[in-house]
Coordinates of C-alpha atoms in Angstrom, one line a residue:
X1074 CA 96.9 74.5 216.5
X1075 CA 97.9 74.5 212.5
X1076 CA 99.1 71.4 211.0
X1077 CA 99.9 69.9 208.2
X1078 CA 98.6 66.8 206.7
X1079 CA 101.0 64.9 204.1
X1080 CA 100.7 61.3 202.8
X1081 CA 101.6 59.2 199.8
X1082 CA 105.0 60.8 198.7
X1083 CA 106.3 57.0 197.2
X1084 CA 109.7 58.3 197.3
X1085 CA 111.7 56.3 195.1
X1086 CA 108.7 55.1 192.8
X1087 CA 109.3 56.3 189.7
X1088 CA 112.1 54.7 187.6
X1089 CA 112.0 57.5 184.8
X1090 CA 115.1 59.7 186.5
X1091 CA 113.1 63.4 185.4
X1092 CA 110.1 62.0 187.3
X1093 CA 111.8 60.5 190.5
X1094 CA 113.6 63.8 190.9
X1095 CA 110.5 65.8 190.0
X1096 CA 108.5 63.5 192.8
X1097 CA 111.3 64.6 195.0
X1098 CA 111.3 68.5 194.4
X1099 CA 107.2 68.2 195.0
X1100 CA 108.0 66.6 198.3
X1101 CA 110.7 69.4 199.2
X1102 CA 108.0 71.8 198.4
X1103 CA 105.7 70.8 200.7
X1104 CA 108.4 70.6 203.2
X1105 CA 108.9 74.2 202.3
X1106 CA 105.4 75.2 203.1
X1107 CA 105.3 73.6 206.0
X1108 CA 108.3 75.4 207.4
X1109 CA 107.4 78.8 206.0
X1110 CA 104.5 79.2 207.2
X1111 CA 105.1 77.5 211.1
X1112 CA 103.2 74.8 211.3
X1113 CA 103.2 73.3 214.6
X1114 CA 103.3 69.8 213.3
X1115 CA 103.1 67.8 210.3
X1116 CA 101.5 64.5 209.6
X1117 CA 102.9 61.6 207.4
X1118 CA 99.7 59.4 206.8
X1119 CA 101.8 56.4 205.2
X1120 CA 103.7 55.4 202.2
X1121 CA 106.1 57.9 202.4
X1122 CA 108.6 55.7 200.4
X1123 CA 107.7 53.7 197.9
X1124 CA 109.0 50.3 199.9
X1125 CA 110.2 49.7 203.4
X1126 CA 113.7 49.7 201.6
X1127 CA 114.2 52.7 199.1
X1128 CA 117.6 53.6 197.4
X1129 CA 120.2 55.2 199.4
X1130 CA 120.2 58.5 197.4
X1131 CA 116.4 59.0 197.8
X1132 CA 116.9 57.9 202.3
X1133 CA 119.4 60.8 202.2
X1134 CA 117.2 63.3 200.3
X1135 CA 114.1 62.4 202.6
X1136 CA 116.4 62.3 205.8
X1137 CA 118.0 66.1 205.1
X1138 CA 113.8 67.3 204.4
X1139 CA 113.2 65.5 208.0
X1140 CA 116.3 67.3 209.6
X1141 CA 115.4 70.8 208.5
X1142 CA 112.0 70.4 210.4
X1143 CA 114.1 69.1 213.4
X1144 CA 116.0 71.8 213.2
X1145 CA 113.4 74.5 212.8
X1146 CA 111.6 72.8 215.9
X1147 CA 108.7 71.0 213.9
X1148 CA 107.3 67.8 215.2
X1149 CA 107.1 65.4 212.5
X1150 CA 104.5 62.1 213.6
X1151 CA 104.0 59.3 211.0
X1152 CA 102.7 56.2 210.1
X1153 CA 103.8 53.4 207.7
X1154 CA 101.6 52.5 204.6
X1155 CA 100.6 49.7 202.5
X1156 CA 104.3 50.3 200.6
X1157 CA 106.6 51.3 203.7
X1158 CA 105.2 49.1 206.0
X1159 CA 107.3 45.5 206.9
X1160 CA 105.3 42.3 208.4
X1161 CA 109.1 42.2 210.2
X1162 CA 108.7 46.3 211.9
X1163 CA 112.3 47.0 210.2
X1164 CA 112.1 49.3 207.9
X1165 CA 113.8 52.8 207.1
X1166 CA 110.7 54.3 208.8
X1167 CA 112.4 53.0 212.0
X1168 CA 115.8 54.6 211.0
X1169 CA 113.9 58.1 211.1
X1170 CA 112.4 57.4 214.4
X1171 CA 115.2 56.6 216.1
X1172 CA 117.2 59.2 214.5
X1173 CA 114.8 61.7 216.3
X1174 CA 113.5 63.1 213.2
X1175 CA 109.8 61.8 213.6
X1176 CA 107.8 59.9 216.4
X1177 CA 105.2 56.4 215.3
X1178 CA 102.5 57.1 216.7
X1179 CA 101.0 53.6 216.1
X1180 CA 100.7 52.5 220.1
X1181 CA 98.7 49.8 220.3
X1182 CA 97.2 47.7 223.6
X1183 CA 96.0 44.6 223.8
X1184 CA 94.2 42.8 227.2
X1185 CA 94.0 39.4 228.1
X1186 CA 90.3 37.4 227.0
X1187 CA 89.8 40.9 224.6
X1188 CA 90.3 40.7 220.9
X1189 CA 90.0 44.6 221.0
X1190 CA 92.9 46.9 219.7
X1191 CA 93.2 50.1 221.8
X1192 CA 95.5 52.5 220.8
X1193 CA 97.4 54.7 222.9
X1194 CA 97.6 58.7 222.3
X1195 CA 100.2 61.3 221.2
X1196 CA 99.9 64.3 222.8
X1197 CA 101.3 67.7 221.6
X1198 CA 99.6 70.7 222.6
X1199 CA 95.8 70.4 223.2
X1200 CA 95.7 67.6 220.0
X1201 CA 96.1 63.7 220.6
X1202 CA 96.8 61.6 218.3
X1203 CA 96.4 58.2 216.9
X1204 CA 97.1 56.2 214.2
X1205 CA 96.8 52.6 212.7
X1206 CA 99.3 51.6 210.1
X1207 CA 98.1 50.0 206.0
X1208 CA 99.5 47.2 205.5
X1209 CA 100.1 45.1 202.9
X1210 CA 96.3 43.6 200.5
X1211 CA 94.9 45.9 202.6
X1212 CA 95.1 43.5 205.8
X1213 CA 94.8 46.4 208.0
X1214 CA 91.1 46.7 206.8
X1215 CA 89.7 43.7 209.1
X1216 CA 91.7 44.8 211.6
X1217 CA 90.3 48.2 211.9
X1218 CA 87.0 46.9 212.5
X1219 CA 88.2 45.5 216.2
X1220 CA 90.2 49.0 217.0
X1221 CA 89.1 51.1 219.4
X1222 CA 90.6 54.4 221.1
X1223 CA 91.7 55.2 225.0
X1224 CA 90.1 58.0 225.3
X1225 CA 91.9 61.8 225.8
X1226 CA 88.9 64.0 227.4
X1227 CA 89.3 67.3 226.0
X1228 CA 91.6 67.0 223.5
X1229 CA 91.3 67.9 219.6
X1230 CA 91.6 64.0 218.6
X1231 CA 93.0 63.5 215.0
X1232 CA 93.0 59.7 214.3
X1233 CA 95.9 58.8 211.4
X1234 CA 94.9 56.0 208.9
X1235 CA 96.5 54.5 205.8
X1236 CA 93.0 52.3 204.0
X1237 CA 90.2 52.8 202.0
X1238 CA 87.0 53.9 203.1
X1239 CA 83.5 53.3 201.9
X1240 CA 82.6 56.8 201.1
X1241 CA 85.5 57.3 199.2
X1242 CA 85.7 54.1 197.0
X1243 CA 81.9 54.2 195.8
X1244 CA 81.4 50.9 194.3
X1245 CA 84.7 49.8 193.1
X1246 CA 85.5 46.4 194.3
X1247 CA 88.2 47.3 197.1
X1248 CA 87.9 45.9 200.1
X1249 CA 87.2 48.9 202.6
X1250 CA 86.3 50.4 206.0
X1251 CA 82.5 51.7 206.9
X1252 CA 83.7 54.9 208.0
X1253 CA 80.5 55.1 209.9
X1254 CA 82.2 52.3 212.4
X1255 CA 84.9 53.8 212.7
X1256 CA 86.0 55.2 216.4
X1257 CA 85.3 58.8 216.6
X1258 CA 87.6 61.3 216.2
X1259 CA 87.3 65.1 214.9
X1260 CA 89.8 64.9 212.2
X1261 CA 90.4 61.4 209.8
X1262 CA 93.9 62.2 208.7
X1263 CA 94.1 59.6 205.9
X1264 CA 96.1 57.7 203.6
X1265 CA 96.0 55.3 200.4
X1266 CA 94.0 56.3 198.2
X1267 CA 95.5 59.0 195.5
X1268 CA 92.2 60.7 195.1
X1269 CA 90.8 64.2 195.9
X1270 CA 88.4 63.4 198.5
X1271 CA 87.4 65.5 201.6
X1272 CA 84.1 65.0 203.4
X1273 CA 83.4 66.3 206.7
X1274 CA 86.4 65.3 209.2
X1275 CA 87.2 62.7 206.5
X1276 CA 90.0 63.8 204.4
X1277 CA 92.6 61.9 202.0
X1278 CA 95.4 64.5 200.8
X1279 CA 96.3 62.9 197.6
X1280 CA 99.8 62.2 196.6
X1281 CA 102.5 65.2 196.6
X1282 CA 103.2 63.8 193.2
X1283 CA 101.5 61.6 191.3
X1284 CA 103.1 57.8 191.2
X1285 CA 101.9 56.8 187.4
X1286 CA 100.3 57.6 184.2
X1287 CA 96.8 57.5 184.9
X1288 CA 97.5 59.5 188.0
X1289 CA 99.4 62.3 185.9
X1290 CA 96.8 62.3 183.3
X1291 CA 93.6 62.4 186.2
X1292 CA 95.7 64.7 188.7
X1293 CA 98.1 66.4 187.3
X1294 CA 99.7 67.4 190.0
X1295 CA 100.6 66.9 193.5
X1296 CA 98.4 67.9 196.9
X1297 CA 98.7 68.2 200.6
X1298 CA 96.3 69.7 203.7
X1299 CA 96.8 72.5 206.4
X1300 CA 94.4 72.2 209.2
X1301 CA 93.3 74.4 211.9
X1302 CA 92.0 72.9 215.2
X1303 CA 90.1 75.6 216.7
X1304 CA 88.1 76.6 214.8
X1305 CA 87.9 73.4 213.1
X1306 CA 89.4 74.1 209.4
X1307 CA 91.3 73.5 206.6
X1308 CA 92.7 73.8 203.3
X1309 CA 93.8 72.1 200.3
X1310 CA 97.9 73.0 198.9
X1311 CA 98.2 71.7 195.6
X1312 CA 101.7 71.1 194.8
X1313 CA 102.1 71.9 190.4
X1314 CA 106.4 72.0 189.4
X1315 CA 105.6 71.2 186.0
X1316 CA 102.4 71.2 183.8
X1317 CA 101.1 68.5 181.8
X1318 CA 100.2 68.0 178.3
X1319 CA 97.6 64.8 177.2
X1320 CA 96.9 63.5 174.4
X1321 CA 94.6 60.9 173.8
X1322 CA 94.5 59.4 170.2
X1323 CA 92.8 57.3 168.8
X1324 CA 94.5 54.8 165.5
X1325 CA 93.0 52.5 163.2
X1326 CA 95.7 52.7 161.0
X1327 CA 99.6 51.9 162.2
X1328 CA 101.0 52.6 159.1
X1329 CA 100.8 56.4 158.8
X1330 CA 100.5 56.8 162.9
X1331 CA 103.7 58.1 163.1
X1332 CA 102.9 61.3 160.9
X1333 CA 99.4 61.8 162.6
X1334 CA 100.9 61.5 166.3
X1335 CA 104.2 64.4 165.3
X1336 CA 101.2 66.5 163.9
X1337 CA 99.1 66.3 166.9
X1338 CA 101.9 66.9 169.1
X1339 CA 102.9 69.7 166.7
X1340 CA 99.9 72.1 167.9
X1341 CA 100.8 71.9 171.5
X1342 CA 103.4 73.6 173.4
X1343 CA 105.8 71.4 174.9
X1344 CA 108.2 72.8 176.2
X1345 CA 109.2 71.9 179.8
X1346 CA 106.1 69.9 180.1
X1347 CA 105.3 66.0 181.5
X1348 CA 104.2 65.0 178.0
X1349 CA 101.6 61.7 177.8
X1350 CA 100.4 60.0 175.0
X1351 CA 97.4 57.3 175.0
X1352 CA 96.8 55.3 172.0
X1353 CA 93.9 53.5 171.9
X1354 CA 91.9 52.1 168.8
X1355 CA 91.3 48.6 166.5
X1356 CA 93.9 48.4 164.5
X1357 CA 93.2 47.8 160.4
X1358 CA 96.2 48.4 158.6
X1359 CA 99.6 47.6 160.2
X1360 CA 100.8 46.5 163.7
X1361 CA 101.9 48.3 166.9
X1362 CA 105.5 48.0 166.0
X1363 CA 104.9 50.0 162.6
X1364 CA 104.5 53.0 164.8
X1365 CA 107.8 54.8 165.6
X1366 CA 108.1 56.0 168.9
X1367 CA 112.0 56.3 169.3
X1368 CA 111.4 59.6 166.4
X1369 CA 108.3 60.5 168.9
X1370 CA 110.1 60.5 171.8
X1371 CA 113.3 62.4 169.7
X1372 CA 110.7 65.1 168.7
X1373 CA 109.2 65.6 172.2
X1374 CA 112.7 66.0 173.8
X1375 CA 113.7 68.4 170.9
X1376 CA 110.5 70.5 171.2
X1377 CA 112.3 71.1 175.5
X1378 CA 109.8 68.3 177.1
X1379 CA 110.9 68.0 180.2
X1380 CA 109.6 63.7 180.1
X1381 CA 107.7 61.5 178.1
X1382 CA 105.2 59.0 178.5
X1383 CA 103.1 56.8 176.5
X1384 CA 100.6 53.8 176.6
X1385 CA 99.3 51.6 174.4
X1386 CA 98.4 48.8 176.3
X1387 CA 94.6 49.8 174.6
X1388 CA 95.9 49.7 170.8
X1389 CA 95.0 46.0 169.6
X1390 CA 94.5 44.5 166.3
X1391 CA 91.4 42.8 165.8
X1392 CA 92.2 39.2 165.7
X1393 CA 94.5 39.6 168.6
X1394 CA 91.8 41.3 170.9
X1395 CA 90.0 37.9 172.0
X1396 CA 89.8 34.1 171.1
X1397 CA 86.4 33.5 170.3
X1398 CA 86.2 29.8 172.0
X1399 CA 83.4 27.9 173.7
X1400 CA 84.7 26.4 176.5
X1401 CA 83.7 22.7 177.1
X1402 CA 86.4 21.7 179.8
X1403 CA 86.9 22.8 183.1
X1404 CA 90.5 21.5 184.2
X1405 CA 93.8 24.1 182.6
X1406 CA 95.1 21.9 180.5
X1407 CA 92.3 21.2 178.0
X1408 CA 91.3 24.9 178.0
X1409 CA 94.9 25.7 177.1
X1410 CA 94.9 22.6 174.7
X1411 CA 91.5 24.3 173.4
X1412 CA 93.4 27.7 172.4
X1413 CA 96.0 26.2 171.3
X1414 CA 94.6 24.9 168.6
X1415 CA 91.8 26.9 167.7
X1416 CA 94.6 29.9 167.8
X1417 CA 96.7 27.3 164.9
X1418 CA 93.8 27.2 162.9
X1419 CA 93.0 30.3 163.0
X1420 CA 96.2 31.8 162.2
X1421 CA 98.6 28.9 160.0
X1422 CA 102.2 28.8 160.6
X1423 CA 105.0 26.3 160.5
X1424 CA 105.8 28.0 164.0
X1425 CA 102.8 26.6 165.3
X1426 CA 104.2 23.2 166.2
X1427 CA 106.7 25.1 168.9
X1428 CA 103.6 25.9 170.7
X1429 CA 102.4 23.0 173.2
X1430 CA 106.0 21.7 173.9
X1431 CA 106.8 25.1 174.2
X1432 CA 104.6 25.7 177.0
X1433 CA 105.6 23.1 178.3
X1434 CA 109.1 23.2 178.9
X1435 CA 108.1 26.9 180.2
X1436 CA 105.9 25.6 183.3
X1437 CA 108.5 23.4 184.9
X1438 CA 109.1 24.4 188.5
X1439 CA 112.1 25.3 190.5
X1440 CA 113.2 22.4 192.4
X1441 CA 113.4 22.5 196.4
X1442 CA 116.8 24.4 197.0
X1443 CA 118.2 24.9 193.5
X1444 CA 120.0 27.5 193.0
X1445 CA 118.7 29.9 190.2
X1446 CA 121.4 30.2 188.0
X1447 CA 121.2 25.8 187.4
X1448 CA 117.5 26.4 187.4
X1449 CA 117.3 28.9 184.7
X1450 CA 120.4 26.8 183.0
X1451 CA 117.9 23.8 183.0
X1452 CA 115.1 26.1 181.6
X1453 CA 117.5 27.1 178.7
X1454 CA 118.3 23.8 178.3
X1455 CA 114.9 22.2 177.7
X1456 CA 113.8 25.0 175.4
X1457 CA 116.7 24.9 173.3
X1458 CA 116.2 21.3 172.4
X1459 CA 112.5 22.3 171.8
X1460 CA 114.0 24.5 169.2
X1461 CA 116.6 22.6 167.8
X1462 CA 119.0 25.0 168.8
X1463 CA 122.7 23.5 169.9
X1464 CA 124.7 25.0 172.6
X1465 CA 127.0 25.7 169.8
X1466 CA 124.6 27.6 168.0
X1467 CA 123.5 29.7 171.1
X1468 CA 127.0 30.7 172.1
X1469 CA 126.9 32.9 168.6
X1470 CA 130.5 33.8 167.0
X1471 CA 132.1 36.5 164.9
X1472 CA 130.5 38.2 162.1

């Protein structure tokens, strides 16, 4: 049998409208394979929306991809992921289910005195299949190590997982599965991570679009798998609607960044492209807000970008980048009390005395039942007297 493998689609994700609806056409296409070329079945490994509860416009998008494989006869099995899954089981994966658009194949068993998870199969054709759902801080991880499979003699078994494996997340410190311990199966149909990873009968399929910067700028694109059972096979789509241009600049100066970024942006071709710009750098002369990117962003649009992006979060100026401070106290309050004041000598200003009563008025809780409009009344309150500011004064009139 031929099927395809799919995971990671975050519909609804991105708040930039260009990208959501770009993140939407990659899914269609992959849909479009799939129906093209006759698969017999696709496979959803998890966190096909972006939460259990995604806007109504992207549920009747996803719903209308899930009908035309219904109606062109192509069983759809899914599971949820560390986004679309719900502690409470209702979520719009449900909806899909029991509109007959797609079958969970999470089936779990349980037996008195046995702290084992069995899961059940789902058969079509000569393949079963099983799958465990992510869940959310990667709680399905422990979990996994207790789960074990009844057994389907003689079929292709394909086992459906949305985690992290060892293999695949080297020494980053994520909490993961030995895949080593995992029950055996002939294909790992996985989900999670949005990497390019495929090892033996362990395979993640990426994301059919990436879901933010970094993942633009390290994958450009989107990706699914096709996979033959017999002979055992398979084959990376990638998924490219639009290309990308990166640049990554690095400033010391803000005050003539402006000119420098335009002219750097001036040598590429833009046009139609997913633009992103990284700034990085110690800055010397001038501050972050000296750099102009409402004139950047005009340019890139007038140039026919088809988006924009930028970061910064890596452009600091040097005696903002750390408090050097020896720490002598352990509880939060004299460390905070410790910045605080080596920050006011450090850098003088009348200002300075808003800082501790400040921070204070800032940490009070919410009381037990308040409502949140008299809480953040009360906030406003105690921050305005900090200020010296009269409820006269913050009304504002005519000018």
């Amino acid at each position: 049998m031929r099927f395809a493998h799919i995971a990671d689609s975050h519909l609804g994700g991105w708040r930039i409208p260009e990208l959501q609806e770009l993140n939407m056409a990659s899914f269609r296409k992959a849909i479009d394979y799939c129906v093209k070329s006759r698969v017999d079945f696709v496979l959803f490994a998890g966190d096909l929306f972006d939460s259990p509860y995604p806007p109504i416009e992207i549920l009747k998008q996803a719903f209308s991809e899930f009908r035309r494989l219904k109606d062109e006869k192509i069983p759809v099995f899914i599971i949820a992921g560390s986004h679309d899954y719900s502690a409470s089981g209702k979520t719009f994966l449900d909806v899909l289910e029991k509109a007959g658009l797609c079958v969970n194949v999470y089936s779990p068993e349980t037996r008195d005195g046995d702290d084992t998870i069995y899961l059940n199969p789902t058969i079509i054709g000569d393949v079963a299949i099983y799958g465990f759902p992510g869940k959310k801080t990667g709680l399905e991880v422990q979990e996994l190590r207790r789960v074990k499979l009844n057994d389907a003699p003689g079929f292709f078994k394909v086992f459906m997982l949305h985690t992290a494996i060892r293999d695949a997340v080297k020494t980053l410190p994520i909490d993961s599965v030995d895949e080593s311990l995992l029950p055996r199966a002939d294909y790992y149909a996985l989900g999670h991570l949005h990497i390019d990873y495929a090892n033996g009968k362990f395979v993640y399929s990426g994301p059919t679009f990436p879901n933010n910067f970094q993942e633009l700028e390290e994958l450009k694109g989107g990706s699914f798998f096709i996979v033959n059972t017999n002979p055992f096979s398979y084959d990376k789509k990638l998924i490219r609607l639009k290309g990308v241009v990166y640049l990554n600049l690095e400033l010391d100066n803000a005050l003539n960044a402006t000119d420098f970024i335009l002219s750097e942006l001036s040598k590429r071709e833009l046009n139609d492209m997913i633009v992103l710009l990284r700034l990085h750098g110690s800055l010397v002369k001038g501050r972050v807000s000296n750099i102009d990117f409402v004139s950047i962003e005009k340019f890139v649009k007038e140039r026919g970008a088809h988006s924009f992006l930028k970061t910064n979060t890596k452009l600091v100026r040097p005696e903002f980048s750390e408090v050097d401070l020896e720490i002598t106290h352990h509880s939060l309050v004299d460390i905070e009390e410790e910045i605080i004041t080596k920050y006011s000598l450090d850098n003088p200003s009348p200002l300075n005395t808003f800082l501790r009563p400040l921070m204070n008025s800032l940490s009070i809780d919410k009381k037990e039942d308040e409502k949140a409009l008299v809480f953040s009344e009360r906030l406003f309150s105690d921050v305005k007297k900090v200020l010296g500011i009269s409820s006269d004064d913050s009304e504002g009139g005519g000018g």
